[in-house]
Amino acid sequence: MSEAGPILELAIGLAREAGAIQRDRYGTELDIQTKQSSIDLVTEVDRACEALIVEGIEDARPGDSILAEEGSGREQAGADLRWVIDPLDGTTNFAHAYPRFCVSIGVERRGEPWIGVVYDPLLDELYQAVRSEGARMNGRAIAVSTEDDLSRAFLCTGFAYDVRRSQQDNIAEFASFLKAARALRRDGSAALDLCYVAAGRFDGFWEFKLSPWDVAAGCLIVEEAGGLTSDVAGGQAHWGGRSVVASNGVLHDAMLGVLKGHR
Ligand code: IPD
Ligand code: CA
Ligand code: CA
């Protein structure tokens, strides 16, 4: 087992346990509340999954730092490891019983992405990556697509929760890619969208204003599957969040070119 082994196993176990909660509660009546905007939802399942994951890490690794979307994490001075957790990515989908959501757990070591785990509980698809050790889905190695022509590309994006009031609403970029690519999707779970790039299902993905927990695991999984990630200007993106462009690598410059037309 590599050095990452025990941490990876802990992350996988917690992602599967949280995923089991999501599977059980999928399609049942939920307590749905709003956060920063009226379209930014949170349910008791988001909170239950986060509690399970954070408690599991605290029990096994009391010295590690934790950044978790719903706020139950904590910084530990001098910690080598930081866990970056989206307990339920795709809450709007989950709240509407649309079957596309996941658990996302990233681990950084001394500030660098090290481990990523994303679990889709309905399809029972477990994506994992360790830096320099490749990416896998349900144990099998995965790789990005080889598509080299944007006009044949199958792309995905997302829209931030401030879309009603923000100038940077991704609509002009969406329109440009709609004309340039074969087809676009807005599937509602950035972490899974990134894993679909890693698995070669999507050829590329872009989105503005993402948070670290949306991309922590997924960007590492894309890179370990042979893809590229950057911000919309081509600089380093992953882990810090904000804008992300992820691709099979071959299409990266073409995607950045379309986005540049709107900056
Ligand atoms: C959201 C999803 C969505 C993306 C949003 C995210 P949440 O995360 O990943 O696809 O477009 O920007 O905030 O709120 O479901 O965890
Ligand atoms: Ca999210
Ligand atoms: Ca979430």
mmCIF file of C-alpha atoms and ligand atoms in Angstrom:
data_model
loop_
_atom_site.group_PDB
_atom_site.id
_atom_site.type_symbol
_atom_site.label_atom_id
_atom_site.label_comp_id
_atom_site.label_asym_id
_atom_site.label_seq_id
_atom_site.Cartn_x
_atom_site.Cartn_y
_atom_site.Cartn_z
ATOM 1 C CA MET A 1 0.000 0.000 0.000
ATOM 2 C CA SER A 2 1.322 3.488 -0.854
ATOM 3 C CA GLU A 3 1.874 6.157 1.785
ATOM 4 C CA ALA A 4 -1.539 7.532 0.904
ATOM 5 C CA GLY A 5 -3.220 4.160 1.478
ATOM 6 C CA PRO A 6 -4.695 4.569 4.982
ATOM 7 C CA ILE A 7 -5.916 8.138 4.277
ATOM 8 C CA LEU A 8 -7.402 7.053 0.945
ATOM 9 C CA GLU A 9 -9.186 4.145 2.638
ATOM 10 C CA LEU A 10 -10.576 6.480 5.308
ATOM 11 C CA ALA A 11 -11.818 8.916 2.639
ATOM 12 C CA ILE A 12 -13.411 6.110 0.603
ATOM 13 C CA GLY A 13 -15.107 4.602 3.659
ATOM 14 C CA LEU A 14 -16.567 7.960 4.724
ATOM 15 C CA ALA A 15 -17.677 8.813 1.160
ATOM 16 C CA ARG A 16 -19.472 5.459 0.910
ATOM 17 C CA GLU A 17 -21.159 5.921 4.317
ATOM 18 C CA ALA A 18 -22.339 9.439 3.440
ATOM 19 C CA GLY A 19 -23.447 8.162 0.029
ATOM 20 C CA ALA A 20 -25.552 5.495 1.745
ATOM 21 C CA ILE A 21 -27.405 8.242 3.648
ATOM 22 C CA GLN A 22 -28.072 10.054 0.343
ATOM 23 C CA ARG A 23 -29.309 6.846 -1.301
ATOM 24 C CA ASP A 24 -31.671 6.172 1.630
ATOM 25 C CA ARG A 25 -33.101 9.685 1.645
ATOM 26 C CA TYR A 26 -33.272 10.141 -2.143
ATOM 27 C CA GLY A 27 -36.835 10.941 -3.244
ATOM 28 C CA THR A 28 -38.129 11.213 0.351
ATOM 29 C CA GLU A 29 -39.546 14.346 1.960
ATOM 30 C CA LEU A 30 -36.767 16.752 2.904
ATOM 31 C CA ASP A 31 -36.363 19.790 5.123
ATOM 32 C CA ILE A 32 -35.083 22.303 2.538
ATOM 33 C CA GLN A 33 -33.646 25.667 3.591
ATOM 34 C CA THR A 34 -31.874 28.447 1.697
ATOM 35 C CA LYS A 35 -28.387 29.872 2.313
ATOM 36 C CA GLN A 36 -26.812 32.985 0.667
ATOM 37 C CA SER A 37 -29.473 33.302 -2.038
ATOM 38 C CA SER A 38 -33.010 32.019 -2.545
ATOM 39 C CA ILE A 39 -31.768 29.402 -5.007
ATOM 40 C CA ASP A 40 -28.855 28.201 -2.835
ATOM 41 C CA LEU A 41 -30.353 25.228 -0.982
ATOM 42 C CA VAL A 42 -29.303 23.077 1.938
ATOM 43 C CA THR A 43 -31.102 20.049 3.348
ATOM 44 C CA GLU A 44 -30.770 18.039 6.528
ATOM 45 C CA VAL A 45 -29.069 15.388 4.389
ATOM 46 C CA ASP A 46 -26.218 17.800 3.504
ATOM 47 C CA ARG A 47 -25.749 18.411 7.234
ATOM 48 C CA ALA A 48 -26.046 14.749 8.237
ATOM 49 C CA CYS A 49 -23.463 13.731 5.619
ATOM 50 C CA GLU A 50 -21.089 16.472 6.725
ATOM 51 C CA ALA A 51 -21.438 15.484 10.398
ATOM 52 C CA LEU A 52 -20.688 11.856 9.580
ATOM 53 C CA ILE A 53 -17.592 12.729 7.523
ATOM 54 C CA VAL A 54 -16.210 15.341 9.933
ATOM 55 C CA GLU A 55 -16.732 13.082 12.967
ATOM 56 C CA GLY A 56 -15.085 10.198 11.139
ATOM 57 C CA ILE A 57 -12.012 12.309 10.374
ATOM 58 C CA GLU A 58 -11.861 13.757 13.882
ATOM 59 C CA ASP A 59 -11.966 10.255 15.402
ATOM 60 C CA ALA A 60 -9.291 8.824 13.121
ATOM 61 C CA ARG A 61 -7.113 11.911 12.556
ATOM 62 C CA PRO A 62 -7.604 14.448 15.359
ATOM 63 C CA GLY A 63 -4.639 16.595 14.271
ATOM 64 C CA ASP A 64 -5.790 17.262 10.687
ATOM 65 C CA SER A 65 -7.427 20.466 9.448
ATOM 66 C CA ILE A 66 -10.881 20.234 7.892
ATOM 67 C CA LEU A 67 -12.641 22.645 5.519
ATOM 68 C CA ALA A 68 -16.259 21.556 5.050
ATOM 69 C CA GLU A 69 -18.958 23.387 3.084
ATOM 70 C CA GLU A 70 -21.606 23.544 5.787
ATOM 71 C CA GLY A 71 -19.145 25.006 8.284
ATOM 72 C CA SER A 72 -18.396 22.205 10.736
ATOM 73 C CA GLY A 73 -14.693 21.887 9.880
ATOM 74 C CA ARG A 74 -11.813 23.399 11.824
ATOM 75 C CA GLU A 75 -8.291 24.655 11.190
ATOM 76 C CA GLN A 76 -5.521 22.954 13.185
ATOM 77 C CA ALA A 77 -2.356 25.017 13.496
ATOM 78 C CA GLY A 78 0.627 23.253 11.944
ATOM 79 C CA ALA A 79 -1.395 20.387 10.438
ATOM 80 C CA ASP A 80 0.206 18.690 7.433
ATOM 81 C CA LEU A 81 -3.119 17.522 6.056
ATOM 82 C CA ARG A 82 -6.268 19.445 5.249
ATOM 83 C CA TRP A 83 -9.488 17.702 4.246
ATOM 84 C CA VAL A 84 -11.721 19.661 1.852
ATOM 85 C CA ILE A 85 -15.260 18.324 1.884
ATOM 86 C CA ASP A 86 -18.441 18.800 -0.081
ATOM 87 C CA PRO A 87 -20.787 16.468 1.797
ATOM 88 C CA LEU A 88 -23.411 16.618 -0.964
ATOM 89 C CA ASP A 89 -22.492 18.181 -4.289
ATOM 90 C CA GLY A 90 -25.639 18.679 -6.347
ATOM 91 C CA THR A 91 -28.040 19.723 -3.593
ATOM 92 C CA THR A 92 -30.545 21.268 -6.017
ATOM 93 C CA ASN A 93 -30.659 17.997 -7.945
ATOM 94 C CA PHE A 94 -31.031 16.026 -4.711
ATOM 95 C CA ALA A 95 -33.831 18.310 -3.489
ATOM 96 C CA HIS A 96 -35.714 17.693 -6.745
ATOM 97 C CA ALA A 97 -34.999 13.949 -6.812
ATOM 98 C CA TYR A 98 -32.909 14.414 -9.968
ATOM 99 C CA PRO A 99 -30.455 11.522 -9.851
ATOM 100 C CA ARG A 100 -27.145 13.341 -10.093
ATOM 101 C CA PHE A 101 -25.257 14.216 -6.927
ATOM 102 C CA CYS A 102 -22.268 12.926 -4.997
ATOM 103 C CA VAL A 103 -19.969 13.124 -2.002
ATOM 104 C CA SER A 104 -16.623 14.857 -2.656
ATOM 105 C CA ILE A 105 -13.592 14.543 -0.368
ATOM 106 C CA GLY A 106 -10.180 16.003 -1.185
ATOM 107 C CA VAL A 107 -7.064 15.860 0.972
ATOM 108 C CA GLU A 108 -4.183 18.272 0.580
ATOM 109 C CA ARG A 109 -0.743 17.694 2.038
ATOM 110 C CA ARG A 110 1.301 20.766 2.931
ATOM 111 C CA GLY A 111 -0.957 22.833 0.698
ATOM 112 C CA GLU A 112 -0.771 20.542 -2.363
ATOM 113 C CA PRO A 113 -3.568 18.316 -3.714
ATOM 114 C CA TRP A 114 -2.785 14.752 -2.673
ATOM 115 C CA ILE A 115 -5.912 12.577 -2.630
ATOM 116 C CA GLY A 116 -9.357 12.907 -4.223
ATOM 117 C CA VAL A 117 -12.462 10.754 -3.739
ATOM 118 C CA VAL A 118 -15.882 11.343 -5.335
ATOM 119 C CA TYR A 119 -18.770 8.922 -4.811
ATOM 120 C CA ASP A 120 -22.011 8.803 -6.818
ATOM 121 C CA PRO A 121 -24.285 6.713 -4.596
ATOM 122 C CA LEU A 122 -27.050 6.010 -7.120
ATOM 123 C CA LEU A 123 -24.754 4.680 -9.842
ATOM 124 C CA ASP A 124 -22.408 3.256 -7.192
ATOM 125 C CA GLU A 125 -19.470 4.886 -9.001
ATOM 126 C CA LEU A 126 -16.442 5.612 -6.854
ATOM 127 C CA TYR A 127 -13.783 7.877 -8.391
ATOM 128 C CA GLN A 128 -10.412 8.127 -6.703
ATOM 129 C CA ALA A 129 -6.974 9.586 -7.365
ATOM 130 C CA VAL A 130 -3.691 9.929 -5.536
ATOM 131 C CA ARG A 131 -1.128 12.430 -6.838
ATOM 132 C CA SER A 132 1.233 10.661 -9.280
ATOM 133 C CA GLU A 133 -0.625 7.344 -8.901
ATOM 134 C CA GLY A 134 -3.350 7.787 -11.549
ATOM 135 C CA ALA A 135 -7.135 7.924 -11.358
ATOM 136 C CA ARG A 136 -9.617 5.094 -11.022
ATOM 137 C CA MET A 137 -13.345 4.469 -11.137
ATOM 138 C CA ASN A 138 -14.534 1.422 -9.222
ATOM 139 C CA GLY A 139 -10.971 0.151 -9.210
ATOM 140 C CA ARG A 140 -10.298 0.476 -12.949
ATOM 141 C CA ALA A 141 -7.890 3.060 -14.375
ATOM 142 C CA ILE A 142 -9.652 5.906 -16.190
ATOM 143 C CA ALA A 143 -8.374 8.345 -18.812
ATOM 144 C CA VAL A 144 -9.615 11.539 -20.428
ATOM 145 C CA SER A 145 -10.920 11.501 -24.007
ATOM 146 C CA THR A 146 -8.754 12.023 -27.076
ATOM 147 C CA GLU A 147 -11.126 14.411 -28.881
ATOM 148 C CA ASP A 148 -9.102 17.159 -30.535
ATOM 149 C CA ASP A 149 -11.769 19.181 -32.303
ATOM 150 C CA LEU A 150 -13.938 21.598 -30.342
ATOM 151 C CA SER A 151 -16.717 21.236 -32.897
ATOM 152 C CA ARG A 152 -17.069 17.563 -31.868
ATOM 153 C CA ALA A 153 -16.630 18.201 -28.141
ATOM 154 C CA PHE A 154 -19.205 17.270 -25.505
ATOM 155 C CA LEU A 155 -18.883 19.904 -22.789
ATOM 156 C CA CYS A 156 -20.407 20.680 -19.427
ATOM 157 C CA THR A 157 -20.734 23.826 -17.334
ATOM 158 C CA GLY A 158 -22.581 25.226 -14.339
ATOM 159 C CA PHE A 159 -24.018 28.498 -13.059
ATOM 160 C CA ALA A 160 -23.300 30.076 -9.693
ATOM 161 C CA TYR A 161 -26.064 30.816 -7.178
ATOM 162 C CA ASP A 162 -25.698 34.581 -7.772
ATOM 163 C CA VAL A 163 -26.802 34.164 -11.422
ATOM 164 C CA ARG A 164 -29.878 36.393 -10.945
ATOM 165 C CA ARG A 165 -27.892 39.427 -9.846
ATOM 166 C CA SER A 166 -24.329 38.978 -11.166
ATOM 167 C CA GLN A 167 -22.896 40.446 -14.372
ATOM 168 C CA GLN A 168 -20.605 37.426 -14.568
ATOM 169 C CA ASP A 169 -23.452 34.988 -15.139
ATOM 170 C CA ASN A 170 -21.743 32.655 -17.684
ATOM 171 C CA ILE A 171 -24.550 33.212 -20.199
ATOM 172 C CA ALA A 172 -22.415 34.777 -22.965
ATOM 173 C CA GLU A 173 -19.788 32.046 -22.518
ATOM 174 C CA PHE A 174 -22.516 29.397 -22.575
ATOM 175 C CA ALA A 175 -23.863 30.841 -25.834
ATOM 176 C CA SER A 176 -20.418 30.819 -27.453
ATOM 177 C CA PHE A 177 -19.717 27.203 -26.482
ATOM 178 C CA LEU A 178 -23.190 26.203 -27.621
ATOM 179 C CA LYS A 179 -22.293 27.398 -31.115
ATOM 180 C CA ALA A 180 -18.737 26.025 -31.031
ATOM 181 C CA ALA A 181 -19.149 22.550 -29.520
ATOM 182 C CA ARG A 182 -21.185 19.473 -30.409
ATOM 183 C CA ALA A 183 -23.339 19.692 -27.296
ATOM 184 C CA LEU A 184 -23.412 21.197 -23.807
ATOM 185 C CA ARG A 185 -24.826 19.967 -20.512
ATOM 186 C CA ARG A 186 -25.556 21.700 -17.208
ATOM 187 C CA ASP A 187 -25.763 18.741 -14.894
ATOM 188 C CA GLY A 188 -25.685 20.392 -11.466
ATOM 189 C CA SER A 189 -22.768 18.686 -9.707
ATOM 190 C CA ALA A 190 -19.383 20.221 -10.418
ATOM 191 C CA ALA A 191 -17.520 17.403 -8.654
ATOM 192 C CA LEU A 192 -19.204 14.766 -10.826
ATOM 193 C CA ASP A 193 -18.818 16.938 -13.949
ATOM 194 C CA LEU A 194 -15.059 16.905 -13.336
ATOM 195 C CA CYS A 195 -15.062 13.132 -12.823
ATOM 196 C CA TYR A 196 -16.896 12.760 -16.134
ATOM 197 C CA VAL A 197 -14.074 14.697 -17.816
ATOM 198 C CA ALA A 198 -11.622 12.341 -16.105
ATOM 199 C CA ALA A 199 -13.555 9.304 -17.339
ATOM 200 C CA GLY A 200 -13.702 10.615 -20.918
ATOM 201 C CA ARG A 201 -17.495 11.113 -20.871
ATOM 202 C CA PHE A 202 -17.190 14.879 -21.167
ATOM 203 C CA ASP A 203 -14.332 16.376 -23.186
ATOM 204 C CA GLY A 204 -14.285 19.538 -21.081
ATOM 205 C CA PHE A 205 -15.916 21.547 -18.301
ATOM 206 C CA TRP A 206 -15.797 25.183 -17.204
ATOM 207 C CA GLU A 207 -17.463 27.183 -14.460
ATOM 208 C CA PHE A 208 -16.965 30.476 -12.603
ATOM 209 C CA LYS A 209 -17.055 31.112 -8.855
ATOM 210 C CA LEU A 210 -16.682 27.569 -7.612
ATOM 211 C CA SER A 211 -15.602 26.876 -4.041
ATOM 212 C CA PRO A 212 -12.659 24.726 -2.942
ATOM 213 C CA TRP A 213 -14.955 21.858 -1.878
ATOM 214 C CA ASP A 214 -16.548 21.726 -5.366
ATOM 215 C CA VAL A 215 -13.212 21.108 -7.093
ATOM 216 C CA ALA A 216 -10.743 19.767 -4.510
ATOM 217 C CA ALA A 217 -11.183 16.104 -5.393
ATOM 218 C CA GLY A 218 -12.397 16.471 -8.982
ATOM 219 C CA CYS A 219 -9.504 18.552 -10.323
ATOM 220 C CA LEU A 220 -6.944 16.068 -8.998
ATOM 221 C CA ILE A 221 -8.932 13.208 -10.523
ATOM 222 C CA VAL A 222 -8.932 15.009 -13.921
ATOM 223 C CA GLU A 223 -5.185 15.615 -13.782
ATOM 224 C CA GLU A 224 -4.414 12.057 -12.728
ATOM 225 C CA ALA A 225 -6.564 10.832 -15.622
ATOM 226 C CA GLY A 226 -4.272 12.755 -17.987
ATOM 227 C CA GLY A 227 -6.307 15.977 -18.290
ATOM 228 C CA LEU A 228 -5.569 19.610 -17.577
ATOM 229 C CA THR A 229 -7.121 22.062 -15.130
ATOM 230 C CA SER A 230 -6.645 25.810 -14.941
ATOM 231 C CA ASP A 231 -8.556 28.966 -14.185
ATOM 232 C CA VAL A 232 -10.234 30.744 -17.116
ATOM 233 C CA ALA A 233 -7.060 32.739 -17.770
ATOM 234 C CA GLY A 234 -4.941 29.580 -17.972
ATOM 235 C CA GLY A 235 -3.352 30.001 -14.515
ATOM 236 C CA GLN A 236 -3.363 27.420 -11.760
ATOM 237 C CA ALA A 237 -6.906 26.732 -10.630
ATOM 238 C CA HIS A 238 -7.522 23.719 -8.559
ATOM 239 C CA TRP A 239 -7.846 23.599 -4.806
ATOM 240 C CA GLY A 240 -8.317 27.353 -4.445
ATOM 241 C CA GLY A 241 -11.639 27.155 -6.232
ATOM 242 C CA ARG A 242 -13.107 30.078 -8.197
ATOM 243 C CA SER A 243 -13.068 29.671 -11.992
ATOM 244 C CA VAL A 244 -12.132 26.276 -13.353
ATOM 245 C CA VAL A 245 -11.517 24.974 -16.859
ATOM 246 C CA ALA A 246 -10.936 21.227 -17.029
ATOM 247 C CA SER A 247 -10.321 19.354 -20.240
ATOM 248 C CA ASN A 248 -8.742 16.346 -21.866
ATOM 249 C CA GLY A 249 -5.692 18.587 -22.380
ATOM 250 C CA VAL A 250 -5.872 18.612 -26.184
ATOM 251 C CA LEU A 251 -8.879 20.945 -26.146
ATOM 252 C CA HIS A 252 -7.632 23.189 -23.360
ATOM 253 C CA ASP A 253 -6.317 26.049 -25.484
ATOM 254 C CA ALA A 254 -9.405 26.029 -27.672
ATOM 255 C CA MET A 255 -11.613 26.296 -24.578
ATOM 256 C CA LEU A 256 -9.468 29.087 -23.121
ATOM 257 C CA GLY A 257 -9.710 30.859 -26.477
ATOM 258 C CA VAL A 258 -13.509 30.877 -26.368
ATOM 259 C CA LEU A 259 -13.455 32.131 -22.778
ATOM 260 C CA LYS A 260 -10.873 34.809 -23.595
ATOM 261 C CA GLY A 261 -13.324 36.357 -26.030
ATOM 262 C CA HIS A 262 -15.473 37.302 -23.020
ATOM 263 C CA ARG A 263 -12.838 38.754 -20.697
HETATM 264 C C1 IPD B 1 -23.066 23.357 -6.691
HETATM 265 C C2 IPD B 1 -22.982 22.349 -7.810
HETATM 266 C C3 IPD B 1 -23.370 22.991 -9.133
HETATM 267 C C4 IPD B 1 -22.534 24.196 -9.434
HETATM 268 C C5 IPD B 1 -22.589 25.194 -8.292
HETATM 269 C C6 IPD B 1 -22.173 24.512 -6.995
HETATM 270 P P1 IPD B 1 -23.773 22.367 -4.275
HETATM 271 O O1 IPD B 1 -22.689 22.770 -5.452
HETATM 272 O O2 IPD B 1 -21.691 21.813 -7.916
HETATM 273 O O3 IPD B 1 -23.212 22.103 -10.210
HETATM 274 O O4 IPD B 1 -23.005 24.801 -10.620
HETATM 275 O O5 IPD B 1 -21.719 26.249 -8.605
HETATM 276 O O6 IPD B 1 -22.218 25.427 -5.944
HETATM 277 O O7 IPD B 1 -24.352 23.640 -3.749
HETATM 278 O O8 IPD B 1 -24.790 21.491 -4.892
HETATM 279 O O9 IPD B 1 -22.887 21.681 -3.291
HETATM 280 CA CA CA B 2 -20.793 21.897 -4.309
HETATM 281 CA CA CA B 3 -22.706 20.906 -1.261
#
